[in-house]
Structures are given as structure tokens and as C-alpha cells.
Coordinates of C-alpha atoms and ligand atoms in Angstrom, one line a residue:
Chain A
M1 CA 30.2 -16.5 -3.6
L2 CA 30.0 -12.8 -3.8
S3 CA 27.1 -11.3 -2.0
P4 CA 25.2 -8.3 -3.4
R5 CA 26.8 -6.2 -0.7
D6 CA 30.4 -6.9 -1.6
G7 CA 30.6 -3.7 -3.6
W8 CA 31.8 -5.4 -6.7
L9 CA 31.7 -2.4 -9.0
P10 CA 34.5 0.2 -8.8
E11 CA 34.0 3.8 -7.6
V12 CA 34.2 6.5 -10.2
A13 CA 37.7 7.9 -10.6
N14 CA 37.0 11.1 -12.4
R15 CA 34.7 13.4 -10.4
T16 CA 35.5 16.6 -12.2
D17 CA 34.2 16.0 -15.7
P18 CA 33.0 12.4 -15.8
V19 CA 31.9 10.9 -19.1
V20 CA 28.5 9.3 -18.3
L21 CA 26.3 7.2 -20.5
G22 CA 22.6 7.4 -19.6
I23 CA 19.8 5.1 -20.5
E24 CA 16.1 6.0 -20.4
S25 CA 13.3 3.6 -21.0
S26 CA 10.5 4.6 -18.7
C27 CA 7.8 5.0 -21.4
D28 CA 7.8 5.0 -25.2
E29 CA 11.2 6.6 -25.9
T30 CA 14.4 4.6 -25.8
G31 CA 17.0 7.2 -24.9
V32 CA 20.8 6.8 -24.9
G33 CA 22.7 10.0 -24.0
I34 CA 26.3 10.7 -23.2
V35 CA 27.6 13.7 -21.3
R36 CA 31.0 14.9 -20.1
G37 CA 30.3 16.7 -16.9
R38 CA 27.8 19.4 -18.0
Q39 CA 28.7 19.1 -21.7
L40 CA 26.2 17.3 -24.0
L41 CA 28.0 14.8 -26.3
A42 CA 25.1 12.7 -27.6
N43 CA 21.4 12.4 -27.2
V44 CA 19.9 9.6 -29.3
I45 CA 16.2 9.1 -29.0
S46 CA 14.3 6.2 -30.6
S47 CA 10.5 6.5 -30.2
S48 CA 7.9 3.8 -30.5
M49 CA 5.1 6.4 -30.7
E50 CA 4.0 5.4 -34.2
Q51 CA 3.4 1.8 -33.0
H52 CA 1.1 3.1 -30.4
A53 CA -0.9 5.3 -32.7
R54 CA -3.4 2.5 -33.7
Y55 CA -4.2 1.9 -30.1
G56 CA -4.7 5.5 -29.1
G57 CA -2.2 5.4 -26.3
V58 CA 1.0 3.9 -25.1
V59 CA 0.7 0.1 -24.8
P60 CA 3.3 -1.0 -22.2
E61 CA 4.2 -4.4 -23.9
V62 CA 4.6 -2.7 -27.3
A63 CA 6.8 -0.1 -25.7
A64 CA 8.9 -2.7 -23.9
R65 CA 9.4 -4.8 -27.1
A66 CA 10.5 -1.6 -28.9
H67 CA 13.0 -0.7 -26.2
L68 CA 14.8 -4.1 -26.6
E69 CA 15.0 -3.7 -30.4
A70 CA 16.3 -0.1 -30.2
L71 CA 19.0 -0.7 -27.6
Q72 CA 22.0 -1.8 -29.7
P73 CA 21.5 0.8 -32.5
A74 CA 20.9 3.6 -30.0
I75 CA 24.0 2.7 -27.9
R76 CA 26.2 2.5 -31.1
E77 CA 24.8 5.8 -32.5
A78 CA 25.3 7.6 -29.2
V79 CA 28.9 6.4 -28.9
A80 CA 29.7 7.3 -32.5
T81 CA 28.0 10.8 -32.2
A82 CA 29.8 11.5 -28.9
G83 CA 33.1 10.7 -30.5
V84 CA 34.2 8.8 -27.4
S85 CA 35.1 5.1 -27.2
L86 CA 33.2 2.9 -24.8
A87 CA 36.4 2.6 -22.8
D88 CA 36.3 6.3 -22.1
I89 CA 33.0 6.0 -20.2
D90 CA 33.4 6.7 -16.5
A91 CA 30.0 5.6 -15.3
I92 CA 26.6 4.4 -16.4
A93 CA 23.3 6.0 -15.3
V94 CA 19.9 4.6 -15.8
A95 CA 16.3 5.6 -15.0
S96 CA 15.0 3.1 -12.5
G97 CA 11.6 4.8 -12.0
P98 CA 9.0 6.1 -12.0
G99 CA 7.5 4.7 -15.2
L100 CA 6.2 1.5 -16.8
A101 CA 7.9 -1.3 -14.9
G102 CA 8.4 -3.7 -17.9
A103 CA 9.8 -0.9 -19.9
L104 CA 12.1 0.3 -17.2
M105 CA 13.5 -3.2 -16.8
V106 CA 14.8 -3.3 -20.3
G107 CA 17.0 -0.2 -19.6
I108 CA 18.0 -1.6 -16.2
G109 CA 19.1 -5.0 -17.6
A110 CA 21.1 -3.2 -20.3
A111 CA 22.6 -0.7 -18.0
K112 CA 23.8 -3.3 -15.5
A113 CA 25.4 -5.4 -18.2
L114 CA 27.1 -2.3 -19.6
A115 CA 28.5 -1.4 -16.2
V116 CA 29.9 -4.9 -15.7
A117 CA 31.2 -5.2 -19.2
L118 CA 32.9 -1.7 -19.0
N119 CA 33.9 -2.1 -15.4
T120 CA 32.3 1.2 -14.4
P121 CA 30.0 2.2 -11.5
I122 CA 26.3 2.5 -12.1
Y123 CA 23.9 5.2 -10.9
A124 CA 20.2 4.3 -10.7
V125 CA 18.4 7.7 -10.9
N126 CA 14.9 9.1 -10.7
H127 CA 13.3 9.8 -14.1
L128 CA 11.4 12.9 -12.9
V129 CA 14.5 14.5 -11.4
G130 CA 16.2 13.6 -14.7
H131 CA 14.0 16.1 -16.4
V132 CA 15.4 18.7 -14.0
G133 CA 18.9 17.4 -14.7
A134 CA 18.5 18.0 -18.5
D135 CA 18.6 21.8 -17.8
V136 CA 22.4 21.8 -17.0
L137 CA 23.1 20.8 -20.6
G138 CA 21.6 23.8 -22.3
P139 CA 23.7 26.6 -23.7
E140 CA 22.8 29.0 -20.9
G141 CA 24.4 26.7 -18.3
P142 CA 22.7 25.4 -15.2
F143 CA 19.7 27.2 -13.8
E144 CA 20.1 28.7 -10.4
M145 CA 18.6 26.7 -7.6
P146 CA 16.4 26.6 -5.6
A147 CA 13.7 26.6 -8.3
I148 CA 10.2 25.2 -8.9
A149 CA 10.0 22.6 -11.7
L150 CA 6.8 21.8 -13.6
L151 CA 7.2 18.5 -15.4
V152 CA 4.4 17.7 -17.9
S153 CA 4.2 14.7 -20.3
G154 CA 1.9 11.9 -21.3
G155 CA 3.0 10.0 -18.2
H156 CA 3.4 12.6 -15.5
T157 CA 2.3 16.0 -14.4
S158 CA 4.3 17.0 -11.4
L159 CA 5.3 20.2 -9.5
L160 CA 8.6 19.9 -7.7
R161 CA 10.5 22.2 -5.3
V162 CA 14.2 21.7 -6.1
R163 CA 16.6 23.1 -3.6
N164 CA 19.4 20.9 -4.9
M165 CA 18.8 18.4 -7.6
V166 CA 21.1 15.8 -6.2
S167 CA 20.1 16.0 -2.6
D168 CA 16.9 18.0 -1.9
V169 CA 13.9 17.5 -4.1
E170 CA 10.3 17.8 -2.8
L171 CA 7.1 16.9 -4.5
L172 CA 4.7 19.7 -4.1
G173 CA 1.9 18.2 -6.2
E174 CA 1.0 16.0 -9.1
T175 CA -2.0 14.9 -11.1
I176 CA -4.6 12.9 -9.2
D177 CA -5.9 11.3 -12.3
D178 CA -4.8 11.8 -16.0
A179 CA -1.4 13.3 -16.9
A180 CA -1.8 16.5 -19.0
G181 CA -0.4 14.7 -22.1
E182 CA -3.0 12.0 -21.7
A183 CA -5.8 14.6 -21.6
F184 CA -4.6 15.9 -24.9
D185 CA -4.7 12.4 -26.4
K186 CA -8.2 11.7 -25.0
V187 CA -9.6 15.0 -26.3
A188 CA -8.0 14.4 -29.6
R189 CA -9.9 11.2 -29.8
I190 CA -13.2 12.9 -28.9
L191 CA -12.6 15.2 -31.9
G192 CA -11.7 12.3 -34.1
L193 CA -8.0 13.3 -34.3
P194 CA -5.1 10.8 -34.4
Y195 CA -2.6 10.0 -31.6
P196 CA -0.6 11.6 -30.3
G197 CA -3.1 14.3 -29.5
G198 CA -0.8 17.2 -28.4
P199 CA 0.4 18.4 -31.9
E200 CA -3.1 17.8 -33.4
I201 CA -4.8 19.9 -30.8
D202 CA -2.2 22.5 -31.1
R203 CA -2.7 22.7 -34.9
L204 CA -6.4 22.8 -34.7
A205 CA -6.4 25.3 -31.8
A206 CA -4.5 27.8 -33.9
E207 CA -7.8 28.4 -35.9
G208 CA -10.0 28.5 -32.8
D209 CA -11.0 31.0 -30.1
P210 CA -9.6 30.0 -26.7
N211 CA -12.4 31.9 -24.9
A212 CA -15.2 30.4 -26.9
I213 CA -16.1 27.8 -24.3
R214 CA -15.4 28.0 -20.6
F215 CA -14.2 24.5 -19.7
P216 CA -13.6 23.8 -16.0
R217 CA -10.2 24.3 -14.4
G218 CA -9.6 21.2 -12.3
L219 CA -8.7 21.6 -8.5
T220 CA -8.9 25.4 -8.6
L221 CA -12.0 26.0 -6.5
P222 CA -11.3 27.3 -3.0
K223 CA -12.5 24.0 -1.4
D224 CA -10.1 22.0 -3.7
M225 CA -7.2 24.5 -3.2
A226 CA -7.2 23.7 0.5
A227 CA -6.3 20.1 0.0
H228 CA -4.8 20.1 -3.5
R229 CA -3.1 23.5 -3.9
Y230 CA -0.4 22.1 -6.2
D231 CA -2.2 19.1 -7.5
F232 CA -3.8 18.7 -10.9
S233 CA -6.8 17.0 -12.3
F234 CA -7.7 16.6 -16.0
S235 CA -10.3 13.9 -15.9
G236 CA -13.2 16.2 -15.3
L237 CA -12.0 18.5 -18.0
K238 CA -11.9 15.7 -20.5
T239 CA -15.4 14.6 -19.5
S240 CA -16.7 18.1 -19.8
V241 CA -15.3 18.4 -23.4
A242 CA -16.9 15.0 -24.3
R243 CA -20.2 16.2 -22.9
W244 CA -20.1 19.5 -24.8
V245 CA -19.3 17.8 -28.1
E246 CA -21.9 15.0 -27.7
I247 CA -24.7 17.3 -26.9
R248 CA -24.1 19.2 -30.1
R249 CA -23.5 16.1 -32.1
D250 CA -26.7 14.6 -30.9
A251 CA -28.6 17.8 -31.8
G252 CA -27.1 17.5 -35.3
E253 CA -25.2 20.8 -34.8
P254 CA -21.7 21.3 -36.3
I255 CA -18.8 21.0 -33.9
P256 CA -16.5 24.0 -34.0
A257 CA -13.5 21.8 -33.5
G258 CA -11.0 24.7 -33.6
D259 CA -12.9 26.5 -30.7
V260 CA -13.1 23.2 -28.7
A261 CA -9.4 22.5 -29.2
A262 CA -8.4 26.1 -28.3
S263 CA -10.7 26.3 -25.3
F264 CA -9.6 22.9 -24.0
R265 CA -5.9 23.7 -24.5
E266 CA -6.5 27.1 -22.7
A267 CA -8.0 25.3 -19.7
V268 CA -5.0 22.9 -19.4
V269 CA -2.4 25.7 -19.9
D270 CA -4.2 28.0 -17.5
V271 CA -4.2 25.5 -14.6
L272 CA -0.6 24.3 -15.3
T273 CA 0.9 27.8 -15.4
A274 CA -1.3 29.3 -12.6
K275 CA -0.3 26.6 -10.2
A276 CA 3.3 26.7 -11.1
I277 CA 3.5 30.5 -10.8
A278 CA 1.6 30.3 -7.5
A279 CA 4.1 27.8 -6.2
C280 CA 7.0 30.2 -7.1
V281 CA 5.2 33.1 -5.4
D282 CA 4.0 31.2 -2.3
L283 CA 7.4 29.7 -1.7
G284 CA 9.4 32.8 -2.6
M285 CA 11.3 31.1 -5.5
P286 CA 11.6 33.4 -8.5
R287 CA 12.7 30.6 -10.8
L288 CA 10.6 28.2 -12.8
L289 CA 11.9 25.3 -14.9
L290 CA 9.7 23.4 -17.4
G291 CA 10.3 19.9 -18.6
G292 CA 8.5 17.0 -20.2
G293 CA 7.1 16.4 -23.7
V294 CA 4.1 18.7 -23.3
T295 CA 6.5 21.7 -23.2
A296 CA 6.4 21.3 -27.0
N297 CA 3.0 22.9 -26.8
R298 CA 3.3 26.5 -28.1
R299 CA 0.5 27.9 -26.0
L300 CA 2.0 26.5 -22.8
R301 CA 5.4 28.2 -23.5
E302 CA 3.6 31.4 -24.4
V303 CA 1.4 31.7 -21.3
A304 CA 4.2 30.5 -19.0
Q305 CA 6.4 33.2 -20.4
Q306 CA 3.7 35.9 -20.0
R307 CA 2.9 35.0 -16.5
A308 CA 6.5 34.5 -15.4
D309 CA 7.3 37.9 -16.8
A310 CA 4.4 39.5 -15.0
A311 CA 5.4 37.9 -11.7
G312 CA 9.1 38.7 -12.1
I313 CA 9.9 35.0 -12.4
D314 CA 12.9 33.7 -14.3
L315 CA 11.6 31.0 -16.7
R316 CA 13.7 28.3 -18.2
I317 CA 12.6 25.8 -20.9
P318 CA 15.3 23.6 -22.3
E319 CA 15.2 22.8 -26.0
F320 CA 12.7 20.1 -26.9
S321 CA 15.1 17.2 -27.4
L322 CA 16.1 17.7 -23.7
C323 CA 12.5 18.2 -22.5
T324 CA 11.0 15.0 -24.0
D325 CA 12.2 11.7 -22.3
N326 CA 15.8 11.2 -23.2
G327 CA 19.0 9.5 -22.1
A328 CA 21.1 12.7 -21.9
M329 CA 19.0 14.0 -19.0
I330 CA 19.6 10.7 -17.1
A331 CA 23.4 10.9 -17.9
A332 CA 23.4 14.6 -16.8
L333 CA 21.8 13.7 -13.4
G334 CA 24.3 10.9 -13.0
A335 CA 27.1 13.3 -13.7
E336 CA 25.7 15.8 -11.2
L337 CA 25.6 13.0 -8.5
I338 CA 29.2 12.0 -9.3
M339 CA 30.5 15.6 -9.3
A340 CA 28.7 16.2 -6.0
G341 CA 30.7 13.2 -4.5
H342 CA 27.8 10.7 -4.3
G343 CA 28.6 7.0 -4.3
A344 CA 27.4 4.6 -6.9
S345 CA 24.3 2.5 -6.7
S346 CA 24.6 -1.2 -5.8
L347 CA 23.9 -3.6 -8.6
D348 CA 20.7 -5.0 -7.0
F349 CA 18.2 -2.3 -7.6
G350 CA 15.1 -3.0 -9.7
A351 CA 12.4 -1.0 -11.4
D352 CA 10.2 1.1 -9.2
S353 CA 7.1 2.3 -11.2
T354 CA 6.1 4.7 -8.4
L355 CA 9.5 5.9 -7.3
P356 CA 8.9 9.2 -5.3
A357 CA 10.6 12.3 -6.6
T358 CA 12.3 12.7 -3.3
H359 CA 14.4 9.6 -4.1
V360 CA 16.9 11.2 -6.5
Q361 CA 19.1 8.1 -6.6
V362 CA 18.3 4.5 -5.7
Q363 CA 21.1 2.8 -3.8
Chain B
M1 CA 42.3 -18.8 -16.8
G2 CA 44.2 -21.3 -18.8
G3 CA 44.8 -20.8 -22.5
C4 CA 41.4 -20.9 -24.1
D5 CA 40.8 -18.1 -26.6
V6 CA 37.1 -18.2 -26.6
V7 CA 35.0 -17.7 -23.5
I8 CA 31.2 -17.4 -23.9
L9 CA 29.0 -15.6 -21.5
A10 CA 25.5 -17.1 -21.6
I11 CA 22.5 -15.4 -20.1
D12 CA 19.0 -16.8 -19.9
T13 CA 16.0 -15.3 -18.1
S14 CA 13.2 -17.2 -19.8
A15 CA 12.4 -18.9 -16.5
G16 CA 14.6 -17.9 -13.6
T17 CA 17.9 -16.2 -14.1
S18 CA 20.8 -18.3 -15.2
V19 CA 24.2 -17.0 -16.2
A20 CA 27.4 -18.9 -17.0
V21 CA 30.8 -18.6 -18.6
V22 CA 32.0 -21.6 -20.6
S23 CA 35.2 -22.1 -22.6
L24 CA 35.2 -23.0 -26.3
D25 CA 35.9 -26.7 -25.4
G26 CA 32.9 -26.8 -23.2
E27 CA 34.5 -26.4 -19.8
V28 CA 32.2 -24.7 -17.3
L29 CA 34.2 -21.9 -15.8
A30 CA 31.4 -20.6 -13.6
Q31 CA 27.6 -20.5 -13.3
R32 CA 25.0 -18.7 -11.1
E33 CA 21.3 -19.2 -11.1
T34 CA 18.2 -18.5 -9.2
S35 CA 14.7 -19.9 -9.8
D36 CA 13.1 -16.6 -8.8
T37 CA 10.8 -15.7 -11.7
M38 CA 10.0 -12.2 -10.4
R39 CA 13.4 -10.5 -9.8
H40 CA 15.3 -10.8 -13.1
A41 CA 16.2 -7.1 -13.2
E42 CA 17.5 -7.2 -9.6
V43 CA 19.7 -10.2 -10.0
V44 CA 21.0 -10.1 -13.6
G45 CA 23.8 -7.6 -12.9
W46 CA 25.1 -9.6 -9.9
A47 CA 24.9 -12.8 -11.8
I48 CA 27.1 -11.5 -14.6
A49 CA 29.5 -9.9 -12.3
G50 CA 29.5 -13.0 -10.1
V51 CA 30.3 -15.5 -12.8
L52 CA 33.2 -13.4 -14.1
A53 CA 34.6 -13.1 -10.5
D54 CA 34.0 -16.8 -9.9
A55 CA 35.8 -17.7 -13.1
G56 CA 38.6 -15.3 -12.3
I57 CA 38.3 -13.5 -15.6
S58 CA 37.7 -9.9 -16.6
S59 CA 35.0 -8.8 -19.0
T60 CA 37.6 -8.2 -21.7
E61 CA 38.3 -11.9 -21.8
V62 CA 34.7 -12.7 -22.9
T63 CA 34.6 -13.2 -26.7
L64 CA 31.0 -14.3 -27.3
V65 CA 27.7 -13.7 -25.7
A66 CA 24.7 -16.2 -25.9
G67 CA 21.3 -14.8 -25.1
G68 CA 18.3 -17.0 -24.5
V69 CA 15.5 -15.8 -26.8
G70 CA 12.9 -17.8 -25.0
P71 CA 10.1 -18.7 -25.3
G72 CA 9.3 -17.3 -21.9
P73 CA 7.2 -14.8 -20.0
F74 CA 8.0 -11.5 -21.7
T75 CA 9.0 -9.1 -19.0
G76 CA 11.6 -11.4 -17.5
L77 CA 12.8 -12.7 -20.8
R78 CA 13.6 -9.2 -22.0
V79 CA 15.8 -8.4 -19.0
G80 CA 18.4 -11.1 -19.9
L81 CA 18.2 -10.3 -23.6
A82 CA 18.8 -6.6 -22.8
A83 CA 21.8 -7.5 -20.7
A84 CA 23.1 -9.9 -23.4
V85 CA 22.7 -7.2 -26.2
A86 CA 24.3 -4.6 -24.0
F87 CA 27.3 -6.7 -22.9
A88 CA 28.0 -7.7 -26.6
T89 CA 27.7 -4.1 -27.7
A90 CA 29.9 -2.8 -24.9
R91 CA 32.7 -5.3 -25.8
D92 CA 31.9 -5.3 -29.5
I93 CA 31.7 -9.1 -29.7
P94 CA 29.1 -11.3 -31.4
L95 CA 25.7 -12.0 -29.8
L96 CA 24.4 -15.5 -30.4
P97 CA 20.6 -15.5 -30.0
T98 CA 19.8 -19.1 -28.8
V99 CA 16.5 -20.8 -28.2
S100 CA 16.0 -21.5 -24.6
H101 CA 14.1 -24.8 -25.2
D102 CA 17.1 -26.0 -27.2
A103 CA 19.2 -25.6 -24.0
I104 CA 16.7 -27.7 -22.1
A105 CA 16.8 -30.5 -24.7
R106 CA 20.6 -30.3 -24.7
G107 CA 20.7 -30.7 -20.9
Y108 CA 18.5 -33.8 -21.2
Y109 CA 20.7 -35.2 -24.0
D110 CA 23.9 -34.8 -21.9
E111 CA 22.3 -36.4 -18.9
H112 CA 20.5 -39.4 -20.6
G113 CA 22.3 -39.9 -23.9
P114 CA 20.8 -40.2 -27.4
D115 CA 18.9 -43.5 -26.7
A116 CA 16.7 -41.9 -24.0
F117 CA 14.6 -40.1 -26.6
A118 CA 15.0 -42.1 -29.8
T119 CA 11.3 -41.8 -30.2
G120 CA 11.4 -38.0 -29.9
L121 CA 11.4 -35.5 -27.1
R122 CA 9.0 -32.8 -26.1
V123 CA 10.1 -29.8 -24.0
V124 CA 7.4 -28.0 -22.1
T125 CA 7.6 -24.8 -20.0
D126 CA 5.1 -22.6 -18.2
A127 CA 3.6 -19.9 -20.4
R128 CA 1.2 -18.7 -17.6
R129 CA -2.5 -18.1 -18.3
K130 CA -3.0 -21.9 -18.1
E131 CA -0.9 -22.4 -21.2
V132 CA 2.5 -23.9 -22.0
Y133 CA 5.3 -23.3 -24.4
W134 CA 6.3 -26.4 -26.2
S135 CA 8.9 -27.7 -28.7
E136 CA 9.6 -31.1 -30.2
F137 CA 12.9 -32.6 -31.0
A138 CA 13.9 -35.6 -33.2
G139 CA 17.5 -35.9 -32.0
F140 CA 20.9 -34.3 -32.1
V141 CA 23.5 -33.6 -34.8
D142 CA 26.9 -32.5 -33.5
G143 CA 25.4 -31.3 -30.3
V144 CA 22.8 -29.2 -32.0
P145 CA 19.2 -30.2 -31.1
V146 CA 17.1 -31.0 -34.1
R147 CA 13.9 -29.1 -33.4
I148 CA 11.1 -30.3 -35.6
E149 CA 8.2 -28.4 -34.2
G150 CA 7.8 -25.2 -32.1
P151 CA 8.5 -23.4 -30.0
A152 CA 4.7 -22.7 -29.9
V153 CA 2.2 -22.0 -27.2
A154 CA -0.8 -24.2 -26.4
K155 CA -3.2 -25.3 -23.7
P156 CA -1.6 -28.5 -22.2
E157 CA -4.8 -30.5 -22.7
N158 CA -4.6 -29.8 -26.4
L159 CA -1.2 -31.4 -26.7
A160 CA -1.2 -35.1 -27.8
A161 CA 0.7 -37.5 -25.4
A162 CA 4.4 -37.6 -26.2
P163 CA 6.7 -40.6 -25.5
V164 CA 9.2 -38.4 -23.7
Q165 CA 8.1 -35.1 -22.3
I166 CA 10.2 -32.8 -20.1
D167 CA 8.2 -30.3 -18.0
A168 CA 11.1 -27.9 -17.3
T169 CA 11.0 -25.1 -14.7
A170 CA 14.6 -23.9 -15.3
V171 CA 16.9 -23.2 -18.2
S172 CA 20.6 -23.7 -17.7
A173 CA 22.9 -21.0 -19.1
V174 CA 25.6 -23.7 -19.3
D175 CA 23.4 -25.7 -21.7
L176 CA 22.5 -22.5 -23.6
A177 CA 26.2 -21.8 -24.0
L178 CA 26.8 -25.4 -25.3
V179 CA 24.0 -25.1 -27.8
A180 CA 25.3 -21.7 -28.9
L181 CA 28.8 -23.0 -29.4
A182 CA 27.6 -26.1 -31.2
E183 CA 25.4 -24.0 -33.5
R184 CA 28.2 -21.6 -34.2
A185 CA 30.5 -24.5 -35.1
A186 CA 27.8 -25.9 -37.4
G187 CA 27.4 -22.5 -39.1
V188 CA 23.9 -22.0 -37.8
S189 CA 23.0 -18.3 -37.2
R190 CA 19.8 -16.8 -36.0
A191 CA 18.3 -13.3 -36.1
F192 CA 17.9 -11.5 -32.8
D193 CA 14.2 -12.2 -32.4
P194 CA 12.7 -12.8 -29.0
L195 CA 10.2 -15.7 -29.0
Y196 CA 7.2 -13.9 -27.5
L197 CA 4.7 -16.2 -29.3
R198 CA 1.9 -13.9 -28.2
S199 CA 0.8 -10.5 -29.4
P200 CA 0.8 -7.7 -26.9
D201 CA -2.4 -7.5 -24.8
V202 CA -4.2 -4.6 -26.3
T203 CA -7.7 -3.6 -27.0
M204 CA -8.1 -1.7 -30.2
S205 CA -9.4 1.8 -29.8
T206 CA -13.1 1.9 -30.6
G207 CA -13.4 5.6 -30.2
P208 CA -14.2 7.5 -27.0
K209 CA -16.9 6.3 -24.7
R210 CA -20.1 8.4 -24.4
V211 CA -20.5 10.4 -21.3
V212 CA -24.0 11.7 -21.9
Q213 CA -26.5 8.9 -21.2
Ligands
ZN1 ZN1 9.3 12.0 -18.5

């Protein structure tokens, strides 16, 4: 009998421009991407977002079922788009965490079978660091490191110090309650808007005054800054919006939804950008990379640019299809690991829903 | 490997993890299994790589894939199905979705012969939450189990007594392969449709909770 330590899978032969197929299934997007070195060949994303709309948030079991259904069409489409044959694939990469365990396991099961069927090595990589990896695929080429990375989505809100994306990533802070994207969803519900909340709030906020209501900025008071300088909290903000709206509703007053949306969005954007810029300044890193689905938010991009410019910080925001959860970013990180000479993962890793950002690769 | 053109790779994770490679004429080339019901994602890759190595064949010699569609606890069930779909896609070979309970019935048939359940056979597996998955069979035609009811989910106390009931805790990928081959020979085909038999656990949104009391 082979034991799990027999090193059954081959080592990658091509370390200069490896063709890597990446699979992402940590939340509600099934992503299959293919890269050749730092060149993007395909980025197929199949989202189950619409199926979650009636529940007002991502339902893990619904997401996991959708991943399984999406796998075969997504793999086929990615290979066809990339113009490669499956035999050309040098390695498989897969997000093994953090994320929803049951969802991650679908991608892991598929990735392992692909690796065995194609006789390639497999790289189990960190989803969060994958967001950083997406950057190398853009037309501007890789962002200079070290850099600060702010990763904001419905599942995570994290601030990373990245000295080297394949070997030296440090978590500076993260949300201690809701993710920023979740806060958008919850406030959208308070205002009677459908899921997902981000685009709805953005649309409504365009007609509102961002300074109409002063909503609290979580973890920015001096006492909080001591212990949570780079952490985030959006739960109090959400409650504050709910209270503001209820009091007026109870009094029979009209709700200025545009002002509420704009003021709420301003509070979120203010904290996200202030803490990210502060990290750059404090740590002497004049480079900030944004990632995650919430970067689609226009106001976030705007304020981040203004503040980065004012502080002399170089800001990088990859295009949206590389910011949202996707397989290309996982493939890109896998390719970076290969090009840096890192060995493949063993076949016995599992899903780790709380995988720390410092673990770029799971052996 | 000697002269068989068809090798089927069968993967079932509806209970533990069971993986086998079987030739067209039913010869078992290799099989690996574990009864661990919590570590499907960890073991499935080794199980597939292991059976190919044990059988002394390369992945290119596999010409069919059978995937156990359950019923079974969802999270684990999906791992094997994801692997089966991916393997079939990678090699561009057919995937044969196969009912895991049929494999259990097939195993019983092969062990006890047709007489042992002339009065019918019920297969029962654990569905957690104090419930069971069950299927009833009336016999076999050309190696294909004739399932007359189920798979379905029920509380065990709500099931009437059956003349022959198998309370199975494992599903053999060898038996799954044999059912898949028999169904294929008989022209039976099935959509790729995992037998979850339960809706996802969700509470419908009833609007935001009040914060002002
Ligand atoms: Zn993400």
C-alpha cells in the first residue's frame, strides 16, 4: 500500500512559465482559471448569488450544491477559452481555506481528481493570499512588494502586510464581527432593498448626502486603536443604522433612504481606507493593493484613490473580474509558488475554514 | 494490465470513502476504502491515486467513471462526486452516476444469491438527525437491482417491518462499479443528480430584527 507520504504526485517540470489551472470554491462563486506564468488565459466564474437572494445571505449548503453543478461546465469553458489542452496543464492549484468548509471541499475533491487524472502536482493555497496573487495578472504587471493589501468582501475584511506573496505574509488586522460586504447586505435589508446589498446601496447612495448622518466609525476611538489598530468592526454601525431608521419609522417620519445609504457607505469607506492608509504610513510601505468583491464599490475606489494620492501612496486595484473570488487568482498564486521553486502540496490536505493568512500554501 | 479495453474507476463517498478500479468483465483490479465519515476530502485523492498504482495502470487507461450519487450526508457525498466529475472531465470519458443504495443491494445479491431476498429487500443507511435513508428492491435483472421504492428519507420507527433489511454502514465502490457496468450494458442512463433528499437548512428572511425595544 502507498502511504500518504510516498510522494505519489510528480514535481512540476516547467518552472519558468507553468500552465496552472486554479479552482476556487470558498464561498458562492465557482471559479476555474488558467494562467501561463503571469499571463491570464482564462477566468471562468459561475456565481450562485441569485440562489441566495431569497434568503438574504449566502446559505452554505446552497453554495456547495451549486459548486458541484458548476464544476464540469466551468472546467470545460476555462480550457476552451484558454486555448490549451488539458494535457498542457503543468499543475493544479486549489483554495483550501479560509472559507465555507463544505464549499471548499467541493473544489478540493475536484482538484485532487484533476491532479491524479492529469498526473500533475497540486498546490493547496490560501484564498486570501490568492486575492493578492490576482494582481500579477493585470496589464500593469506585478505590483512592487512589500505592500499593504486590503481585502474586502462579503466573507472577509482583512489587512495584510505582504513582503513576499509566496513566503512572507502577515495579518495586520481583520474584522472582529461582520465582513464589510455583510454589513452592506444587512443595511440593504434594513432599507428594504434586495440582496446583494452592495450595488443597491451604491445606487441609492448616489442620490444621497454622505454627510447627512454621522454614523459611528468602528474601532477608531483612541481606546480601541490601542488594541485594534488595524482591526475592523461593522456590527455597531449596522445597529446604529437600524436604530436611526426605526426611530423615524416609529414616529411616522419619512426615511431619507438616499442619505442613510450614502452616510452608511461613507462610514464603511472611511474606516476601510483610513486604516489601510494608516498601515501604509505606520509601516513605511508606500504601496496599497485592494482586492475582494467590495472593491466594486465606486465610493471605496474614489476615497482610496484620493487618500492614497494625498499620502503619496501608490494604489493598485485589479479589474473587477480579478477582485471578486475567482479561479485565476488561485492559479496565479500557484504559478508564483512554482516559479519561486516551492514544492507541491501532498495529496492529504483538507479544507481549513479558518486558515491563517500566514499560511500561503498548505503542505 | 492484461487486455481489457474498459476499466471503470468507481468513487463513492456516501458513507466512508470507497474507490475501486474494475475491468469490463468484472475483475476487481484494485480497491481502497476507509470507514471514516469525516475525512473524505483528505483521503479521496490518495484513494484514487492508490487504486491506480495498486492496479498498475495509468489514469489514461481509465475509460469510464462511476460516481455514487447517494443518498448520503451531503458534505461528504459531494467530495466523491466532485472527484468523479473532475476525473471524467479531465480524461474526457463518460461519467456514470450510480445510486449508492443499488451498490449495497448488488453486494448482498452477490453474497447471498437471488433466493435470499425473494420476498424483497430493504437497504437502510444512516441519514443522521435520527433518520435513515431507505430503498426497497424486488430483485435483479441482468445484474441491475430492481428498485421499486426510494431512495427516500424517514424516521426508522415509521418504516414497516421488512422481511429482509440490510442496515449498511459502508458502500463498496466495487459493487458500485458492477452496477454501473450492468446498467450501461442494459442501456440505463441517469442524469447527474445527487440524491440529497433534503432541502438545504435555511430560515427564510423575515426582514431585519428590531434593535429599538
Ligand atoms: Zn475572497
